[in-house]
Every structure is written in C-alpha cells, then in structure tokens.
Amino acid sequence: MTQFKQYFAILLVMIISGCSLLQQAEDPYEKDQLPMAKNQEGFSLGLYDNGKIENQRSYTTNKSTFKKQVVFGNKTSEPGKFLLLIFNHGQQLNFEIDGKNVNKYLFQLEANQYEEMEVTIKGLEKGFHSIHYVIVREPYKKMKSLEETLRYSQLYTVRLNILKDIEEIPKERPTLTRLGYESKEKRIHGTLISKPDHLSHAWLNQRLDQKKTYSYQIIYGNKESRPVDLYLVKLLDWEQVAFDDKETVIYDQLQTDTDKIIDQSLDSSMIEGEQSLVILYLPEPFEPLSEEEVEHTMSPEMSNRTILSTD
C-alpha cells in the first residue's frame, strides 16, 4: 500500500485571493498563484485579509475571535461540490459564515469559479491554537473503486498557529493514545480504514444489517525520513465522533517506517441511510510556522471513505 503516500502527496494548494462568487474570463487571482500553478488545471486555496493575500501562518493576539477570508478556486473544466471543515488541535470547530454558525459548510462551484468565504472563529481561550482549514472534494460522492476513493481523498488545507495571550508555543504535549499498537507490517503513510480479516486493504463500503456490530481497524503510518507527532480525527457523515468513551481525538507519535493499528467497532444503529466514515491524519500540530518553515511541514492526509448504508 505504498501507493497511499503517492496518491495523498498529490496535493495542489495554490495561493490565491478573494470576496464572493466570481467567474471571469480573466483569472482575478492568477497574480497570487505560484508560477507552476498558472494556466494549469487544479484547485486553489488561500487566506486573505482586507483583499490582500496572507502568507503569514503564525498570529499572536489578545482577541477571542479570528476572522479571515477563505478563498477556494475550482480551476478545472468540471463543476464540483466541496466541504469546508475547521479543526483546533483535532477538535472540529463551529465557525461563523454568512451570519450562520455551522461546523461544516457545503458549497458548489462551476468550472473556473471561486468561492470567497468570510470565516470567523469565536471563543478562542488563552493558549496555543493549532488550526486546520480543510476542504474536501465531492464529500457525498459514492466511491466505486479504490482508485476513485484515493483520487477524492486529496485534501486542500491551510494550517495556522494562533497564540492567544501567550508569546510562544508551549513545550507540554497531550497524553499519547493508549489505543494504538504497533503493526508488524509497515506499508502505510497517512491512514487507512480496513477490515480485521483484510489488513491493509481499504474497507470501501458496507450494507449494514440491523442490530449488528461491525469490527474494523484504523491503520496509520509514517514513511517520512523523520519521526512525526499527529492527531487522528474520526468523522461520520463529516461530523466528529469519538474513538471510545475516553478519547475523542487521538494524539500519537510515530517513528519513521512505523505503522500502528487501532481496533474499532461500529453499531449499525448509528447509521441512517447512507453515510461516510473517514479518518483525518493531521501531522506536526505543534511545529512553528514561519513563512520559511511552512513548506517543510508534513501535509494532512485523509483515509479512504467507507460508505455505510442501511437502505
């Protein structure tokens, strides 16, 4: 399954600007894109403040609210649907957009169109906040093959460090998970959902019988040349759910070339209609983020989508 690193690494995040839906013959954001991205098909994600591109990724503030323009572009020839999620240390956040308080925001774009979103995070307490803006492509598409689920598992992300009423990132770290145990096999970079009897094979879909419990495994690994610390987040129908009654978010550390496994179970009563189960892998949440350091941090990953249905 070394393909996973190869597929997940194809993350095209181009820096752009913005302010309400735009579609023009001339790309109004081309000036802000990296040279390699200009005149190419793909997707773009950037942050803006008062119409100006924000390259800054670390903020020190005494305010409890944080507001930015989030601009996502569909620079392809096909329309698409997209979902915005925001996490703070792996916890799914509520945020304000268009005067509404939500924990996920679905939008649709035509070809060569941009969505400009005024996004406000409220209730920041004193301390260090490791923020991930995450955009998922075609969140409700039913995947028909491993190749398709890998293609749509690409994430478009921006990470920020917000220091509220403090001057530096604390040295203390969360307690390591008690759930993960090391696998003898070392195949994965990122994360994978599989069935116990088919280790390292993606669990793609399941029609659920009533009043039945299904066992599955979460595999997560590190194929980078350096150790990594990370958060794992479990989402059911794009809403965060706990791993067990004690851990809503997993925090762990992986040495290089190491895979770990978490055993999980799912009761069919949790599912209504058709829903997707996914795991997010958010690496290096405590790393400093100067403009020079951003390009050296590891990228977030998403597992295969497991489509669960009761119909």
CSV table of C-alpha atoms in Angstrom, one decimal:
chain,number,residue,atom,x,y,z
A,1,MET,CA,0.0,0.0,0.0
A,2,THR,CA,2.9,2.4,-0.6
A,3,GLN,CA,0.5,3.8,-3.2
A,4,PHE,CA,-1.1,5.8,-0.4
A,5,LYS,CA,1.8,8.1,0.1
A,6,GLN,CA,2.0,8.6,-3.7
A,7,TYR,CA,-1.7,9.5,-4.0
A,8,PHE,CA,-2.1,11.5,-0.9
A,9,ALA,CA,1.0,13.6,-1.8
A,10,ILE,CA,-0.7,14.9,-5.0
A,11,LEU,CA,-2.0,17.9,-3.1
A,12,LEU,CA,-2.2,21.0,-5.2
A,13,VAL,CA,-2.5,24.0,-2.9
A,14,MET,CA,-2.1,27.2,-4.8
A,15,ILE,CA,-2.1,30.6,-3.1
A,16,ILE,CA,-4.9,32.9,-4.1
A,17,SER,CA,-7.1,35.9,-3.0
A,18,GLY,CA,-10.9,36.8,-2.7
A,19,CYS,CA,-14.5,38.2,-1.7
A,20,SER,CA,-18.0,36.5,-3.1
A,21,LEU,CA,-18.5,34.1,-6.0
A,22,LEU,CA,-16.6,35.1,-9.1
A,23,GLN,CA,-16.4,33.7,-12.6
A,24,GLN,CA,-14.5,35.8,-15.2
A,25,ALA,CA,-12.7,35.2,-18.5
A,26,GLU,CA,-9.5,36.5,-16.9
A,27,ASP,CA,-8.5,34.8,-13.6
A,28,PRO,CA,-8.6,37.6,-11.0
A,29,TYR,CA,-6.3,35.6,-8.7
A,30,GLU,CA,-3.6,34.5,-11.1
A,31,LYS,CA,-1.2,37.2,-9.8
A,32,ASP,CA,-1.2,35.4,-6.4
A,33,GLN,CA,-0.6,31.9,-7.6
A,34,LEU,CA,2.7,30.1,-7.7
A,35,PRO,CA,4.4,30.2,-11.2
A,36,MET,CA,3.9,26.4,-11.6
A,37,ALA,CA,0.2,26.8,-11.0
A,38,LYS,CA,-0.6,29.4,-13.5
A,39,ASN,CA,-2.6,28.3,-16.6
A,40,GLN,CA,-2.9,24.8,-15.1
A,41,GLU,CA,-6.0,22.8,-14.0
A,42,GLY,CA,-6.4,22.1,-10.4
A,43,PHE,CA,-7.8,23.6,-7.1
A,44,SER,CA,-6.5,26.6,-5.2
A,45,LEU,CA,-6.9,27.6,-1.5
A,46,GLY,CA,-5.7,30.8,0.2
A,47,LEU,CA,-6.4,33.2,3.0
A,48,TYR,CA,-7.0,36.9,2.6
A,49,ASP,CA,-7.3,39.9,4.9
A,50,ASN,CA,-9.0,43.0,3.5
A,51,GLY,CA,-8.4,41.8,0.0
A,52,LYS,CA,-4.7,41.1,0.4
A,53,ILE,CA,-3.1,37.7,0.3
A,54,GLU,CA,-2.0,36.4,3.7
A,55,ASN,CA,1.3,34.5,3.6
A,56,GLN,CA,1.5,34.7,7.4
A,57,ARG,CA,0.8,31.5,9.2
A,58,SER,CA,1.5,32.4,12.9
A,59,TYR,CA,-0.5,35.0,14.8
A,60,THR,CA,-0.2,36.5,18.3
A,61,THR,CA,-3.4,38.0,19.5
A,62,ASN,CA,-5.3,39.1,22.6
A,63,LYS,CA,-8.7,38.8,20.9
A,64,SER,CA,-11.1,35.8,21.3
A,65,THR,CA,-12.2,36.0,17.6
A,66,PHE,CA,-10.2,35.3,14.5
A,67,LYS,CA,-11.6,36.3,11.1
A,68,LYS,CA,-10.2,35.7,7.6
A,69,GLN,CA,-11.3,35.4,4.0
A,70,VAL,CA,-11.0,31.8,2.9
A,71,VAL,CA,-10.9,31.6,-0.9
A,72,PHE,CA,-11.2,28.3,-2.8
A,73,GLY,CA,-10.9,28.1,-6.6
A,74,ASN,CA,-12.0,25.4,-9.0
A,75,LYS,CA,-9.5,25.8,-11.8
A,76,THR,CA,-10.8,22.8,-13.7
A,77,SER,CA,-13.2,22.3,-16.6
A,78,GLU,CA,-15.8,20.5,-14.4
A,79,PRO,CA,-18.2,21.7,-11.8
A,80,GLY,CA,-17.9,20.3,-8.3
A,81,LYS,CA,-19.1,20.3,-4.7
A,82,PHE,CA,-16.8,21.0,-1.7
A,83,LEU,CA,-17.0,21.0,2.1
A,84,LEU,CA,-15.1,23.3,4.5
A,85,LEU,CA,-14.2,22.0,7.9
A,86,ILE,CA,-12.1,23.6,10.6
A,87,PHE,CA,-10.2,21.9,13.4
A,88,ASN,CA,-8.3,23.2,16.5
A,89,HIS,CA,-5.9,20.6,17.9
A,90,GLY,CA,-8.0,18.0,16.1
A,91,GLN,CA,-11.4,19.1,17.6
A,92,GLN,CA,-14.0,20.1,15.0
A,93,LEU,CA,-14.9,23.7,15.4
A,94,ASN,CA,-18.1,25.7,14.9
A,95,PHE,CA,-17.5,28.8,12.9
A,96,GLU,CA,-19.5,31.7,11.6
A,97,ILE,CA,-20.0,32.1,7.8
A,98,ASP,CA,-22.7,34.2,6.1
A,99,GLY,CA,-24.2,35.1,9.5
A,100,LYS,CA,-24.7,31.4,10.4
A,101,ASN,CA,-23.0,29.3,13.0
A,102,VAL,CA,-22.0,25.9,11.4
A,103,ASN,CA,-19.5,23.1,11.8
A,104,LYS,CA,-19.3,22.3,8.1
A,105,TYR,CA,-20.0,24.4,5.0
A,106,LEU,CA,-21.0,22.9,1.7
A,107,PHE,CA,-20.7,24.9,-1.5
A,108,GLN,CA,-20.8,24.2,-5.2
A,109,LEU,CA,-18.6,25.7,-7.9
A,110,GLU,CA,-18.8,25.8,-11.7
A,111,ALA,CA,-15.7,25.4,-13.8
A,112,ASN,CA,-13.1,28.2,-13.3
A,113,GLN,CA,-15.1,29.7,-10.4
A,114,TYR,CA,-14.1,30.8,-6.9
A,115,GLU,CA,-15.9,30.8,-3.5
A,116,GLU,CA,-15.0,33.6,-1.2
A,117,MET,CA,-15.9,32.9,2.4
A,118,GLU,CA,-15.8,35.3,5.4
A,119,VAL,CA,-15.0,32.9,8.1
A,120,THR,CA,-14.9,33.8,11.8
A,121,ILE,CA,-13.7,31.5,14.6
A,122,LYS,CA,-15.0,32.6,18.0
A,123,GLY,CA,-14.3,31.7,21.6
A,124,LEU,CA,-10.5,31.4,21.5
A,125,GLU,CA,-9.2,31.0,25.0
A,126,LYS,CA,-5.8,31.8,26.3
A,127,GLY,CA,-3.2,29.4,25.0
A,128,PHE,CA,-1.9,27.9,21.7
A,129,HIS,CA,-4.3,27.0,18.9
A,130,SER,CA,-3.3,24.7,16.1
A,131,ILE,CA,-5.9,25.5,13.4
A,132,HIS,CA,-6.5,23.5,10.2
A,133,TYR,CA,-8.8,24.7,7.5
A,134,VAL,CA,-9.7,21.6,5.5
A,135,ILE,CA,-11.6,21.4,2.2
A,136,VAL,CA,-12.9,18.1,1.0
A,137,ARG,CA,-13.8,17.5,-2.7
A,138,GLU,CA,-17.2,15.8,-3.5
A,139,PRO,CA,-18.0,14.9,0.1
A,140,TYR,CA,-21.1,12.9,-0.7
A,141,LYS,CA,-20.0,11.1,-3.8
A,142,LYS,CA,-20.3,7.3,-3.6
A,143,MET,CA,-16.9,5.7,-4.4
A,144,LYS,CA,-16.9,2.7,-6.7
A,145,SER,CA,-13.3,1.7,-6.6
A,146,LEU,CA,-10.0,2.1,-4.6
A,147,GLU,CA,-8.6,4.3,-7.3
A,148,GLU,CA,-11.6,6.6,-7.1
A,149,THR,CA,-11.6,6.9,-3.3
A,150,LEU,CA,-7.8,7.7,-3.4
A,151,ARG,CA,-8.4,10.4,-6.0
A,152,TYR,CA,-11.0,12.1,-3.9
A,153,SER,CA,-9.1,11.7,-0.7
A,154,GLN,CA,-6.8,14.6,-1.6
A,155,LEU,CA,-7.3,17.4,1.0
A,156,TYR,CA,-6.9,21.1,0.4
A,157,THR,CA,-5.6,22.6,3.6
A,158,VAL,CA,-4.1,25.6,5.3
A,159,ARG,CA,-2.7,25.4,8.9
A,160,LEU,CA,-2.3,28.3,11.2
A,161,ASN,CA,-0.8,28.8,14.7
A,162,ILE,CA,-2.7,31.3,16.9
A,163,LEU,CA,-1.1,32.3,20.2
A,164,LYS,CA,-3.8,33.9,22.4
A,165,ASP,CA,-2.3,36.0,25.2
A,166,ILE,CA,1.0,33.9,25.1
A,167,GLU,CA,4.3,34.5,23.4
A,168,GLU,CA,5.5,31.0,22.4
A,169,ILE,CA,4.3,27.5,21.7
A,170,PRO,CA,4.2,25.5,25.0
A,171,LYS,CA,6.6,22.6,25.4
A,172,GLU,CA,3.9,20.4,27.0
A,173,ARG,CA,2.2,17.9,24.8
A,174,PRO,CA,-1.0,15.9,25.1
A,175,THR,CA,-1.0,12.4,26.5
A,176,LEU,CA,-0.2,9.8,23.9
A,177,THR,CA,-3.1,7.5,23.0
A,178,ARG,CA,-3.5,4.2,24.8
A,179,LEU,CA,-5.4,2.7,21.8
A,180,GLY,CA,-2.7,2.4,19.1
A,181,TYR,CA,-0.4,-0.7,19.0
A,182,GLU,CA,2.4,-1.3,16.5
A,183,SER,CA,1.8,-3.4,13.4
A,184,LYS,CA,4.3,-5.9,12.1
A,185,GLU,CA,3.6,-4.7,8.6
A,186,LYS,CA,5.0,-1.3,7.5
A,187,ARG,CA,3.0,-0.3,4.4
A,188,ILE,CA,1.1,3.0,5.1
A,189,HIS,CA,1.9,6.7,5.1
A,190,GLY,CA,-1.2,8.5,6.3
A,191,THR,CA,-4.2,6.5,7.4
A,192,LEU,CA,-6.4,3.7,6.2
A,193,ILE,CA,-9.7,2.1,7.3
A,194,SER,CA,-9.7,-1.7,6.8
A,195,LYS,CA,-11.5,-4.9,8.0
A,196,PRO,CA,-9.6,-7.0,10.5
A,197,ASP,CA,-9.5,-10.0,8.1
A,198,HIS,CA,-8.2,-7.9,5.3
A,199,LEU,CA,-5.4,-5.9,6.9
A,200,SER,CA,-4.1,-3.1,4.7
A,201,HIS,CA,-6.9,-3.5,2.3
A,202,ALA,CA,-9.3,-0.5,2.2
A,203,TRP,CA,-12.8,-1.0,3.5
A,204,LEU,CA,-14.8,0.8,0.8
A,205,ASN,CA,-18.4,0.1,1.5
A,206,GLN,CA,-20.8,-2.0,3.7
A,207,ARG,CA,-24.5,-2.6,3.6
A,208,LEU,CA,-25.4,-2.9,7.3
A,209,ASP,CA,-27.7,-5.4,8.9
A,210,GLN,CA,-30.0,-4.2,11.7
A,211,LYS,CA,-28.8,-4.7,15.3
A,212,LYS,CA,-25.3,-5.8,14.3
A,213,THR,CA,-21.9,-4.6,15.3
A,214,TYR,CA,-19.1,-4.4,12.7
A,215,SER,CA,-15.4,-4.5,13.6
A,216,TYR,CA,-12.8,-2.5,11.7
A,217,GLN,CA,-9.3,-1.2,12.1
A,218,ILE,CA,-7.7,2.2,11.6
A,219,ILE,CA,-4.1,1.9,10.4
A,220,TYR,CA,-1.8,4.9,10.5
A,221,GLY,CA,1.8,5.1,9.5
A,222,ASN,CA,4.8,7.3,8.8
A,223,LYS,CA,7.0,6.8,5.7
A,224,GLU,CA,8.8,10.1,6.1
A,225,SER,CA,12.5,10.3,6.9
A,226,ARG,CA,11.8,11.8,10.3
A,227,PRO,CA,9.5,11.0,13.3
A,228,VAL,CA,6.1,12.7,13.4
A,229,ASP,CA,3.6,13.6,16.0
A,230,LEU,CA,0.0,13.8,14.9
A,231,TYR,CA,-3.7,14.0,15.6
A,232,LEU,CA,-6.2,11.4,14.3
A,233,VAL,CA,-9.8,12.6,13.8
A,234,LYS,CA,-12.8,10.3,13.1
A,235,LEU,CA,-15.7,11.7,11.1
A,236,LEU,CA,-19.0,10.1,10.4
A,237,ASP,CA,-21.1,12.0,7.8
A,238,TRP,CA,-18.4,14.7,8.3
A,239,GLU,CA,-19.3,15.2,12.0
A,240,GLN,CA,-16.7,14.3,14.6
A,241,VAL,CA,-17.3,11.1,16.6
A,242,ALA,CA,-15.2,9.7,19.4
A,243,PHE,CA,-12.8,6.7,19.2
A,244,ASP,CA,-14.1,5.5,22.5
A,245,ASP,CA,-15.6,6.9,25.7
A,246,LYS,CA,-12.3,8.5,26.7
A,247,GLU,CA,-10.7,9.7,23.5
A,248,THR,CA,-12.4,12.0,21.1
A,249,VAL,CA,-9.1,12.9,19.4
A,250,ILE,CA,-6.1,10.6,19.1
A,251,TYR,CA,-2.7,12.1,19.7
A,252,ASP,CA,0.3,9.9,19.0
A,253,GLN,CA,3.9,9.9,17.8
A,254,LEU,CA,5.4,7.6,15.1
A,255,GLN,CA,8.9,6.8,14.3
A,256,THR,CA,9.9,6.6,10.7
A,257,ASP,CA,8.8,3.5,8.8
A,258,THR,CA,6.2,2.6,11.5
A,259,ASP,CA,2.6,1.5,11.3
A,260,LYS,CA,0.1,1.4,14.2
A,261,ILE,CA,-3.4,-0.1,14.5
A,262,ILE,CA,-6.5,1.0,16.4
A,263,ASP,CA,-9.3,-1.6,16.8
A,264,GLN,CA,-12.7,-0.1,16.4
A,265,SER,CA,-16.3,-1.2,16.2
A,266,LEU,CA,-19.5,0.3,14.7
A,267,ASP,CA,-23.1,-0.4,15.7
A,268,SER,CA,-25.5,-0.3,12.7
A,269,SER,CA,-27.9,1.8,14.8
A,270,MET,CA,-25.5,4.7,14.4
A,271,ILE,CA,-26.2,4.9,10.6
A,272,GLU,CA,-29.2,6.4,8.9
A,273,GLY,CA,-29.5,6.0,5.2
A,274,GLU,CA,-26.0,6.3,3.6
A,275,GLN,CA,-23.1,7.9,5.4
A,276,SER,CA,-19.3,8.0,5.0
A,277,LEU,CA,-16.7,7.2,7.6
A,278,VAL,CA,-13.3,8.8,7.3
A,279,ILE,CA,-10.2,9.4,9.4
A,280,LEU,CA,-8.1,12.6,9.1
A,281,TYR,CA,-4.3,12.5,9.8
A,282,LEU,CA,-3.1,15.9,11.0
A,283,PRO,CA,0.7,15.8,11.4
A,284,GLU,CA,3.1,18.1,13.3
A,285,PRO,CA,0.4,20.2,15.1
A,286,PHE,CA,3.0,21.9,17.3
A,287,GLU,CA,5.5,22.9,14.6
A,288,PRO,CA,6.4,26.7,14.3
A,289,LEU,CA,5.0,28.1,11.0
A,290,SER,CA,7.2,30.9,9.8
A,291,GLU,CA,7.0,31.6,6.0
A,292,GLU,CA,10.2,29.7,5.6
A,293,GLU,CA,9.1,26.7,7.7
A,294,VAL,CA,5.6,26.2,6.2
A,295,GLU,CA,6.9,24.4,3.1
A,296,HIS,CA,8.8,21.9,5.2
A,297,THR,CA,5.9,20.7,7.3
A,298,MET,CA,4.1,17.4,6.5
A,299,SER,CA,0.7,17.6,4.8
A,300,PRO,CA,-2.5,16.4,6.3
A,301,GLU,CA,-4.0,13.2,4.9
A,302,MET,CA,-7.4,11.6,4.7
A,303,SER,CA,-8.2,7.9,4.7
A,304,ASN,CA,-10.3,6.0,2.2
A,305,ARG,CA,-14.0,6.8,2.6
A,306,THR,CA,-16.0,3.8,3.9
A,307,ILE,CA,-19.6,4.2,2.6
A,308,LEU,CA,-22.0,2.7,5.1
A,309,SER,CA,-25.7,2.2,4.2
A,310,THR,CA,-28.8,0.8,5.8
A,311,ASP,CA,-31.1,1.2,2.7
